[in-house]
Amino acid sequence: MEYDIDFYKHFAWLRKVNLHSPGSSESYQERLSRLEGDKESLILQVSVLTDQVEAQGVKINDLESSLVEHQHKLNSTEEMLQQELLHRTSLESQKLSLKGEVSYLKLKLADMEGKQNHGTERQHKAESLIKELRILKDKVEHLEDQKIQYEKKLKATKVKLSFDFHTCTVYAENETRSKNLLTHCLTLCRLRRTQSGGFQGADSDAGQFRRGGLRATAGPRLTRTPESHDSERDMNIPFSQWTKEQVCGWLEDYGLGQYVSLTRQWVENGQTLLSATPQDFEKEMGMKHPLHRKKLQLALRAFTTKVIEKSSELDHIWVTRWLDDIGLPQYKDQFHEARVDGRMIQYLTVNDLLTLKVTSQLHHLSIKCAIHVLHANKFNPNCLRRRPGEEKQPSPSEVVQWSNHRVMEWLRAVDLAEYAPNLRGSGVHGGLVILEPRFSSETLALLLNIPPQKTLLRRHLATAFSALVGTQATQEKREYGNATGHVPLTTTAKVKPKKLGFTQFSHLRKRKPDDAADYICPIDSGALTVNGVSRSLHPRGNWLDGLQMFCV
């Protein structure tokens, strides 16, 4: 590379040489050689400077590349810093939200502490009530002790009268006028018993004690209570237009209050329940009990069809008292837990009773006959008679309405008082005695635990039983017992649901959900009568065909 360099500009000493050259004695040749040497030295210096410039250029390029690299690093650092700032901002917002939740939880904790104090007060009240109940229980036990002592005295009196009674019974069987003689002997026994108990036999009509009326603790409790007037006002508008709060209030009054919290989260209005399926009830409301779902379905169907049934006026509290009346108090807890009300009683099936842990065949028949009586009386809550009335010889149409306690009173009236307590929890009531063709005096003797060797006592029970049910019913029971293939009714027979074969699964898809053949007591009660006992009331037929019986 060649450069046009002003040597005089850069090398001042050369100019001084040229200025002094005219006065020197050097020759031109020496100056030329000196200039040539200076020229070579200058070229050498130029090449050195050129190399240095190139090296500096390379360094400049390296510095520029490193500068670009550091610029990239700076940009990435700025981006990271910006992300860190955003993350810190989000953390600050989360911190603020958590502070808000902490303050809300503190308020809720204070509210819960207030409720806990209120609950403590309620607990104190409950403890005071429990103390009162214990006092009442002690009083009841004292009364039971007095009752046991009275029964012991009565039993001792009966031992004295047993000889007279048996003698009169033997004479009554041998004489043609046995009925009048037996009546005279029984009257004599009653007079002696009255005198031995310390009562005056004379002037008995003037101060005669008459037993009758209703038991104070067994009165019905209807669904329409004074506190539920709001639900009556709600009936003026369609159920589909009810608000969420109205639906939840109705569930609370209907005995399904444990599902209100989940229902409030799911239900928008009444239409939500009307369009829901049983699977929706189980999934959305947490309704695991099948009878709770059935209870809700029956109520919603009544809202849809707008059919007012008399059975809907009887709530689950009345049903537990009804179980007392028909002699099945041992199932009160299961029925109360399932919230079985009057409408569900009308639509009970065999599987429903098995769900309620009712497995005895006799108890199934007892409930069936009791439902028949309710149908015949149009679900009148006071149709069962619990105490003796004015009748001397009750007719079968009156006996069919007897409660379990009234049957026990009849046993006391026919001098079988020592066996009457055995009927508690047996399910024996007037409807079962009259309407069930397999229920005979032998079945009653078995339930009363009368030993088979006491033939005279069993014969007396058979005579009194025939007089109670009437001639026609006695003849029908005898014909039914003498029929071929008759299976006697026992206290140990159990009920199991019918096992379905493969050919019967196709029928399940075609069955209607409200098929009356599935109900333990068919709803069609057109042939039922109140003043007289119709033969169609007898619980025979297809119901036992759907069951498999076995004895333990």
XYZ file of C-alpha atoms in Angstrom:
552
model
C 0.000 0.000 0.000
C 1.331 3.402 -0.972
C 0.566 6.641 0.872
C 1.143 10.273 -0.154
C 2.892 11.552 2.909
C 4.012 15.117 3.471
C 7.431 14.416 4.894
C 8.094 18.026 5.751
C 4.923 18.184 7.735
C 5.650 15.128 9.831
C 9.374 15.316 10.009
C 10.433 18.850 10.882
C 14.084 17.921 11.054
C 14.115 17.242 7.300
C 13.058 20.816 6.646
C 15.953 22.037 8.768
C 18.363 19.962 6.768
C 17.084 21.411 3.524
C 17.374 24.911 4.880
C 20.939 24.482 5.811
C 21.939 22.481 2.706
C 23.016 25.418 0.491
C 25.549 26.468 2.953
C 27.093 23.018 3.415
C 29.948 21.529 1.618
C 28.385 18.178 1.160
C 27.841 16.936 -2.263
C 24.596 16.142 -3.867
C 25.330 12.432 -3.927
C 25.727 12.197 -0.175
C 22.503 13.976 0.444
C 20.724 11.692 -2.000
C 22.005 8.581 -0.254
C 21.032 10.021 3.082
C 17.569 10.719 1.741
C 17.344 7.202 0.419
C 18.153 5.854 3.874
C 15.665 8.179 5.423
C 13.132 7.015 2.885
C 13.688 3.360 3.770
C 13.438 4.109 7.456
C 10.230 6.003 6.823
C 8.802 3.112 4.817
C 9.695 0.789 7.643
C 7.989 3.033 10.144
C 4.948 3.286 7.887
C 4.673 -0.490 7.694
C 4.982 -0.736 11.463
C 2.302 1.885 11.926
C 0.111 0.105 9.379
C 0.413 -3.161 11.352
C -0.453 -1.329 14.539
C -3.502 0.260 12.884
C -4.681 -3.156 11.678
C -4.188 -4.606 15.181
C -6.158 -1.724 16.664
C -8.927 -2.347 14.109
C -9.138 -5.992 15.131
C -9.318 -4.929 18.751
C -12.029 -2.441 17.875
C -14.019 -5.218 16.151
C -13.615 -7.445 19.208
C -14.722 -4.655 21.462
C -17.785 -4.017 19.270
C -18.751 -7.730 19.362
C -18.281 -7.824 23.130
C -20.305 -4.631 23.345
C -23.155 -6.266 21.386
C -22.954 -9.341 23.608
C -23.096 -7.236 26.729
C -25.997 -5.332 25.235
C -27.896 -8.630 24.795
C -27.087 -9.599 28.346
C -28.297 -6.223 29.514
C -31.592 -6.653 27.619
C -32.128 -10.146 29.084
C -31.340 -8.814 32.541
C -33.867 -6.035 32.058
C -36.493 -8.594 30.980
C -35.758 -10.744 34.030
C -35.990 -7.685 36.215
C -39.339 -6.793 34.659
C -40.640 -10.362 35.230
C -39.418 -10.216 38.797
C -41.281 -6.966 39.282
C -44.457 -8.516 37.851
C -44.068 -11.566 40.114
C -43.516 -9.306 43.090
C -46.654 -7.350 42.156
C -48.687 -10.587 41.979
C -47.293 -11.652 45.340
C -48.317 -8.331 46.794
C -51.860 -8.773 45.437
C -51.981 -12.323 46.840
C -50.763 -10.982 50.151
C -53.575 -8.437 50.173
C -56.170 -11.109 49.296
C -54.833 -13.389 52.029
C -55.073 -10.542 54.501
C -58.697 -10.081 53.440
C -59.403 -13.810 53.906
C -57.704 -13.736 57.319
C -59.907 -10.847 58.367
C -62.985 -12.699 57.067
C -61.967 -15.848 58.953
C -61.476 -13.808 62.094
C -64.997 -12.424 61.735
C -66.364 -15.918 61.068
C -64.475 -17.245 64.088
C -66.007 -14.553 66.246
C -69.460 -15.456 64.865
C -68.854 -19.155 65.540
C -67.763 -18.371 69.085
C -71.006 -16.461 69.572
C -72.969 -19.421 68.191
C -70.983 -21.750 70.431
C -71.974 -19.707 73.446
C -75.573 -19.902 72.274
C -75.155 -23.671 71.812
C -73.762 -23.938 75.334
C -76.902 -22.275 76.639
C -78.996 -24.727 74.654
C -76.939 -27.587 76.066
C -77.645 -26.395 79.589
C -81.344 -26.277 78.762
C -81.144 -29.771 77.275
C -79.417 -31.059 80.403
C -82.171 -29.591 82.540
C -84.752 -31.283 80.307
C -82.863 -34.569 80.610
C -82.976 -34.255 84.376
C -86.720 -33.704 84.227
C -87.076 -36.722 81.930
C -85.110 -38.843 84.392
C -87.426 -37.740 87.179
C -90.421 -38.690 85.033
C -88.760 -42.006 84.207
C -88.321 -42.741 87.903
C -91.989 -41.969 88.436
C -92.931 -44.309 85.569
C -90.769 -47.073 87.040
C -92.472 -46.565 90.377
C -95.846 -46.895 88.682
C -94.622 -50.036 86.883
C -93.600 -51.529 90.225
C -97.042 -50.782 91.603
C -98.545 -52.380 88.510
C -96.424 -55.537 88.972
C -97.526 -55.788 92.585
C -101.157 -55.419 91.522
C -100.710 -58.141 88.878
C -99.200 -60.451 91.506
C -102.197 -59.889 93.745
C -104.494 -60.493 90.778
C -102.679 -63.717 89.916
C -103.013 -64.943 93.483
C -106.733 -64.209 93.324
C -106.996 -66.124 90.030
C -105.419 -69.192 91.599
C -108.268 -69.213 94.076
C -110.823 -68.850 91.279
C -109.274 -71.336 88.795
C -111.070 -74.339 90.265
C -114.489 -72.686 89.986
C -113.744 -71.507 86.465
C -112.593 -74.915 85.170
C -115.508 -76.667 86.809
C -117.959 -74.303 85.154
C -116.236 -74.814 81.781
C -116.561 -78.629 82.001
C -120.214 -78.347 82.898
C -120.712 -75.898 80.025
C -119.344 -78.383 77.500
C -121.581 -81.245 78.697
C -124.839 -79.352 79.158
C -127.076 -78.289 76.286
C -127.410 -74.812 77.757
C -123.640 -74.292 78.029
C -123.658 -70.695 76.936
C -125.955 -69.471 79.724
C -124.129 -71.517 82.329
C -120.702 -70.270 81.237
C -121.970 -66.703 81.341
C -123.272 -67.293 84.862
C -119.934 -68.771 85.987
C -117.924 -65.932 84.464
C -120.197 -63.455 86.195
C -119.655 -65.308 89.473
C -115.868 -65.161 88.944
C -115.944 -61.454 88.238
C -118.016 -60.828 91.376
C -115.560 -62.797 93.480
C -112.602 -61.011 91.911
C -114.216 -57.652 92.618
C -114.815 -58.591 96.248
C -111.255 -59.919 96.683
C -109.801 -56.683 95.323
C -111.523 -54.623 97.993
C -114.319 -53.118 95.825
C -117.979 -53.060 96.826
C -120.255 -55.227 94.723
C -123.444 -53.461 95.734
C -124.670 -50.334 94.058
C -122.214 -50.794 91.196
C -124.352 -48.975 88.680
C -124.401 -45.783 90.697
C -120.635 -45.244 90.645
C -119.633 -47.425 87.701
C -116.287 -46.579 86.101
C -116.536 -46.437 82.344
C -113.402 -46.920 80.305
C -113.225 -45.431 76.864
C -112.013 -42.571 74.775
C -108.582 -42.107 73.191
C -105.142 -42.529 74.623
C -103.661 -39.148 75.442
C -100.248 -39.947 73.949
C -101.527 -41.524 70.761
C -103.343 -38.615 69.202
C -102.511 -37.907 65.564
C -100.285 -35.099 64.500
C -101.231 -33.739 61.117
C -98.876 -32.184 58.623
C -100.744 -28.883 58.592
C -99.559 -27.465 61.894
C -100.141 -23.851 62.961
C -96.501 -23.090 62.214
C -96.826 -24.097 58.576
C -99.313 -21.513 57.327
C -96.666 -20.205 54.957
C -96.707 -23.502 53.099
C -100.478 -23.177 52.669
C -100.000 -19.738 51.166
C -97.382 -21.170 48.839
C -99.972 -23.581 47.437
C -101.668 -20.646 45.728
C -98.855 -20.453 43.159
C -97.440 -23.373 41.092
C -94.559 -25.249 42.651
C -92.401 -24.574 39.592
C -92.519 -20.839 40.412
C -91.429 -21.231 44.030
C -88.227 -19.464 44.948
C -85.144 -21.159 46.354
C -85.988 -20.096 49.909
C -89.577 -21.326 49.596
C -88.384 -24.732 48.367
C -85.847 -25.003 51.210
C -88.481 -23.982 53.766
C -90.866 -26.587 52.372
C -88.176 -29.290 52.651
C -87.588 -28.273 56.272
C -91.319 -28.560 57.074
C -91.541 -31.844 55.148
C -88.999 -33.556 57.408
C -86.045 -33.426 54.967
C -84.212 -30.537 56.590
C -80.846 -32.340 56.493
C -80.694 -31.733 52.723
C -81.425 -27.992 52.818
C -77.781 -26.831 52.683
C -76.945 -28.787 49.501
C -80.351 -27.968 47.994
C -79.720 -24.240 48.445
C -76.518 -24.592 46.384
C -78.204 -26.552 43.589
C -81.840 -25.487 43.266
C -82.761 -22.289 41.443
C -86.542 -22.631 41.816
C -89.225 -25.281 42.134
C -88.845 -26.344 38.499
C -85.365 -27.699 39.277
C -86.863 -30.341 41.578
C -89.774 -31.105 39.246
C -87.439 -31.864 36.324
C -84.859 -33.779 38.397
C -84.412 -37.553 38.506
C -83.717 -39.765 41.538
C -80.083 -39.862 40.425
C -80.011 -36.058 40.589
C -81.410 -36.164 44.136
C -78.638 -38.544 45.156
C -75.854 -36.650 43.363
C -76.774 -33.011 43.956
C -78.584 -33.221 47.312
C -76.634 -36.113 48.831
C -79.892 -38.065 49.328
C -78.555 -41.595 49.811
C -81.614 -43.097 51.570
C -83.923 -44.657 48.929
C -87.064 -43.952 50.959
C -86.135 -40.273 51.270
C -85.962 -40.116 47.472
C -89.317 -41.909 47.228
C -90.873 -39.506 49.730
C -89.676 -36.514 47.700
C -90.829 -38.071 44.416
C -94.329 -38.742 45.763
C -94.635 -35.179 47.022
C -93.446 -33.721 43.700
C -95.862 -35.989 41.808
C -98.697 -34.669 43.981
C -97.660 -31.111 43.046
C -97.629 -32.071 39.367
C -100.940 -33.976 39.261
C -102.618 -31.586 41.743
C -104.390 -34.577 43.315
C -105.098 -34.019 47.007
C -104.839 -37.285 48.940
C -106.136 -37.680 52.453
C -103.032 -39.671 53.387
C -100.808 -36.641 52.735
C -102.169 -34.983 55.878
C -100.458 -37.575 58.113
C -96.785 -36.892 58.835
C -93.992 -39.210 59.965
C -94.654 -38.488 63.660
C -98.192 -39.845 63.280
C -96.800 -42.967 61.561
C -94.626 -43.787 64.592
C -97.712 -43.568 66.818
C -99.628 -45.664 64.306
C -96.961 -48.361 64.699
C -97.692 -48.310 68.430
C -101.388 -48.831 67.711
C -100.859 -51.833 65.408
C -98.424 -53.451 67.859
C -95.111 -52.893 66.039
C -93.279 -50.291 68.146
C -89.911 -51.989 67.518
C -89.800 -50.457 64.016
C -90.387 -46.867 65.121
C -86.721 -45.877 64.810
C -86.406 -47.234 61.246
C -89.665 -45.597 60.110
C -88.723 -42.310 61.785
C -85.256 -42.323 60.217
C -86.791 -42.961 56.775
C -89.367 -40.179 57.417
C -92.230 -42.506 56.390
C -95.455 -40.482 56.347
C -99.058 -41.232 55.459
C -98.527 -40.880 51.722
C -95.604 -43.317 51.813
C -97.705 -45.765 53.872
C -100.186 -45.754 50.994
C -97.427 -46.573 48.457
C -95.290 -49.004 50.506
C -93.823 -52.004 48.677
C -92.330 -55.249 49.913
C -88.819 -54.000 49.152
C -89.555 -50.836 51.126
C -90.456 -52.928 54.179
C -87.292 -54.983 53.736
C -85.320 -51.719 53.572
C -86.967 -50.788 56.877
C -85.715 -54.141 58.286
C -89.230 -55.611 58.498
C -88.534 -59.249 57.564
C -91.214 -61.153 59.499
C -94.033 -62.502 57.342
C -96.518 -61.936 60.172
C -95.441 -58.316 60.508
C -95.798 -57.813 56.727
C -99.359 -59.113 56.968
C -100.013 -56.912 60.000
C -98.920 -53.766 58.144
C -100.888 -54.820 55.061
C -104.123 -55.304 57.025
C -103.550 -52.043 58.908
C -103.214 -50.187 55.593
C -106.450 -51.867 54.446
C -108.187 -50.445 57.492
C -106.782 -46.976 56.725
C -108.065 -47.243 53.150
C -111.490 -48.297 54.397
C -111.643 -45.310 56.739
C -110.229 -42.870 54.161
C -107.064 -42.399 56.213
C -108.895 -41.032 59.210
C -106.153 -40.592 61.854
C -108.559 -41.535 64.670
C -110.062 -44.642 63.075
C -108.410 -47.139 65.450
C -110.115 -47.786 68.774
C -107.751 -47.950 71.703
C -110.101 -48.412 74.663
C -113.269 -50.466 75.279
C -116.493 -48.671 74.470
C -120.103 -49.225 75.410
C -120.618 -52.274 73.158
C -121.244 -55.590 74.898
C -120.826 -57.845 71.883
C -118.792 -56.001 69.183
C -119.438 -56.792 65.550
C -116.614 -57.743 63.117
C -116.855 -54.281 61.508
C -116.015 -52.821 64.906
C -113.337 -55.384 65.761
C -111.497 -54.619 62.520
C -110.743 -51.154 63.926
C -109.282 -52.406 67.194
C -105.731 -51.447 68.078
C -103.193 -53.784 69.667
C -103.991 -52.365 73.100
C -107.721 -52.921 72.548
C -107.055 -56.596 71.684
C -105.098 -56.889 74.947
C -108.083 -55.390 76.798
C -110.300 -58.029 75.182
C -107.956 -60.749 76.449
C -108.312 -59.352 79.962
C -112.086 -59.338 79.536
C -112.090 -63.071 78.654
C -109.917 -63.917 81.696
C -106.591 -64.226 79.863
C -104.967 -61.183 81.435
C -101.756 -63.018 82.397
C -101.057 -63.713 78.699
C -102.055 -60.277 77.384
C -98.569 -58.651 77.768
C -97.189 -61.224 75.309
C -98.976 -59.381 72.478
C -96.689 -56.357 72.805
C -94.576 -56.114 69.675
C -96.470 -58.970 67.980
C -98.312 -56.861 65.391
C -101.729 -58.258 66.365
C -104.605 -55.818 65.910
C -108.236 -56.047 64.884
C -107.516 -55.727 61.168
C -105.137 -58.703 61.234
C -107.580 -60.789 63.297
C -110.511 -60.193 60.938
C -108.934 -59.735 57.498
C -106.160 -62.343 57.458
C -107.711 -65.768 56.690
C -104.672 -67.669 58.023
C -104.828 -65.950 61.426
C -106.707 -68.343 63.698
C -107.044 -69.081 67.386
C -104.051 -71.422 67.119
C -101.924 -68.553 65.805
C -103.109 -66.349 68.658
C -102.355 -69.088 71.213
C -98.871 -69.414 69.737
C -98.289 -65.661 70.069
C -99.621 -65.686 73.643
C -97.193 -68.505 74.561
C -99.991 -70.723 75.883
C -98.487 -74.208 76.330
C -99.993 -76.915 74.065
C -100.692 -79.128 77.059
C -103.171 -76.590 78.429
C -105.925 -77.838 76.147
C -108.746 -76.497 78.301
C -107.295 -72.984 78.188
C -106.748 -73.194 74.429
C -110.326 -74.412 73.944
C -111.592 -71.442 75.935
C -109.500 -69.106 73.737
C -110.882 -70.737 70.572
C -114.464 -70.261 71.806
C -113.863 -66.601 72.633
C -112.046 -66.048 69.321
C -114.922 -67.528 67.305
C -117.408 -65.338 69.138
C -115.224 -62.315 68.436
C -114.727 -62.741 64.670
C -118.247 -63.988 63.954
C -119.689 -67.098 62.357
C -118.987 -66.164 58.738
C -115.336 -65.270 59.313
C -114.818 -68.412 61.401
C -116.231 -70.557 58.577
C -114.016 -68.834 55.990
C -110.892 -69.281 58.124
C -111.746 -72.956 58.581
C -112.272 -73.468 54.830
C -109.072 -71.653 54.019
C -107.153 -73.803 56.520
C -108.598 -77.027 55.088
C -107.734 -76.104 51.495
C -105.033 -78.057 49.686
C -101.607 -76.465 49.712
C -102.397 -74.418 52.798
C -99.332 -73.185 54.687
C -100.123 -72.303 58.308
C -99.110 -68.899 59.587
C -96.173 -69.035 61.991
C -94.254 -66.452 63.973
C -90.858 -67.450 62.526
C -91.570 -67.188 58.770
C -89.419 -64.617 57.020
C -89.859 -62.662 53.792
C -87.240 -62.460 51.080
C -87.580 -60.600 47.770
C -88.263 -62.702 44.731
C -85.178 -63.653 42.728
C -85.516 -62.703 39.069
C -84.371 -64.979 36.278
C -82.834 -63.937 32.980
C -86.202 -64.111 31.214
C -87.740 -61.607 33.621
C -85.265 -58.760 33.110
C -87.086 -57.683 29.940
C -90.244 -57.141 31.981
C -88.434 -54.767 34.321
C -87.889 -52.253 31.538
C -91.577 -52.328 30.631
C -92.912 -51.917 34.161
C -94.367 -48.629 35.173
C -92.922 -46.983 38.273
C -96.362 -46.696 39.883
C -97.552 -50.216 39.128
C -100.103 -51.097 41.820
C -99.019 -54.764 41.792
C -95.797 -53.770 43.567
C -97.545 -52.174 46.527
C -97.999 -54.185 49.695
C -101.590 -52.940 49.784
C -103.160 -52.053 46.381
C -104.501 -48.521 46.176
C -107.767 -49.578 44.553
C -110.013 -49.919 47.587
C -113.369 -49.493 45.936
C -114.700 -52.677 47.494
C -113.722 -51.670 51.016
C -116.555 -51.083 53.453
C -116.656 -49.577 56.915
C -119.930 -50.794 58.387
C -119.424 -54.340 57.215
C -116.385 -56.458 56.397
C -116.318 -57.281 52.704
C -114.610 -60.410 51.436
C -112.479 -58.332 49.106
C -110.766 -56.975 52.198
C -109.126 -60.305 52.850
C -105.429 -59.900 52.073
C -105.134 -62.951 49.877
C -103.928 -63.406 46.369
C -101.061 -62.006 44.365
C -99.118 -60.340 47.154
C -97.686 -63.580 48.544
C -96.926 -64.798 45.008
C -94.146 -62.208 44.694
C -92.332 -63.443 47.816
C -90.292 -66.428 48.847
C -91.007 -67.651 52.368
C -88.659 -69.613 54.560
C -88.807 -70.619 58.223
C -86.051 -70.239 60.779
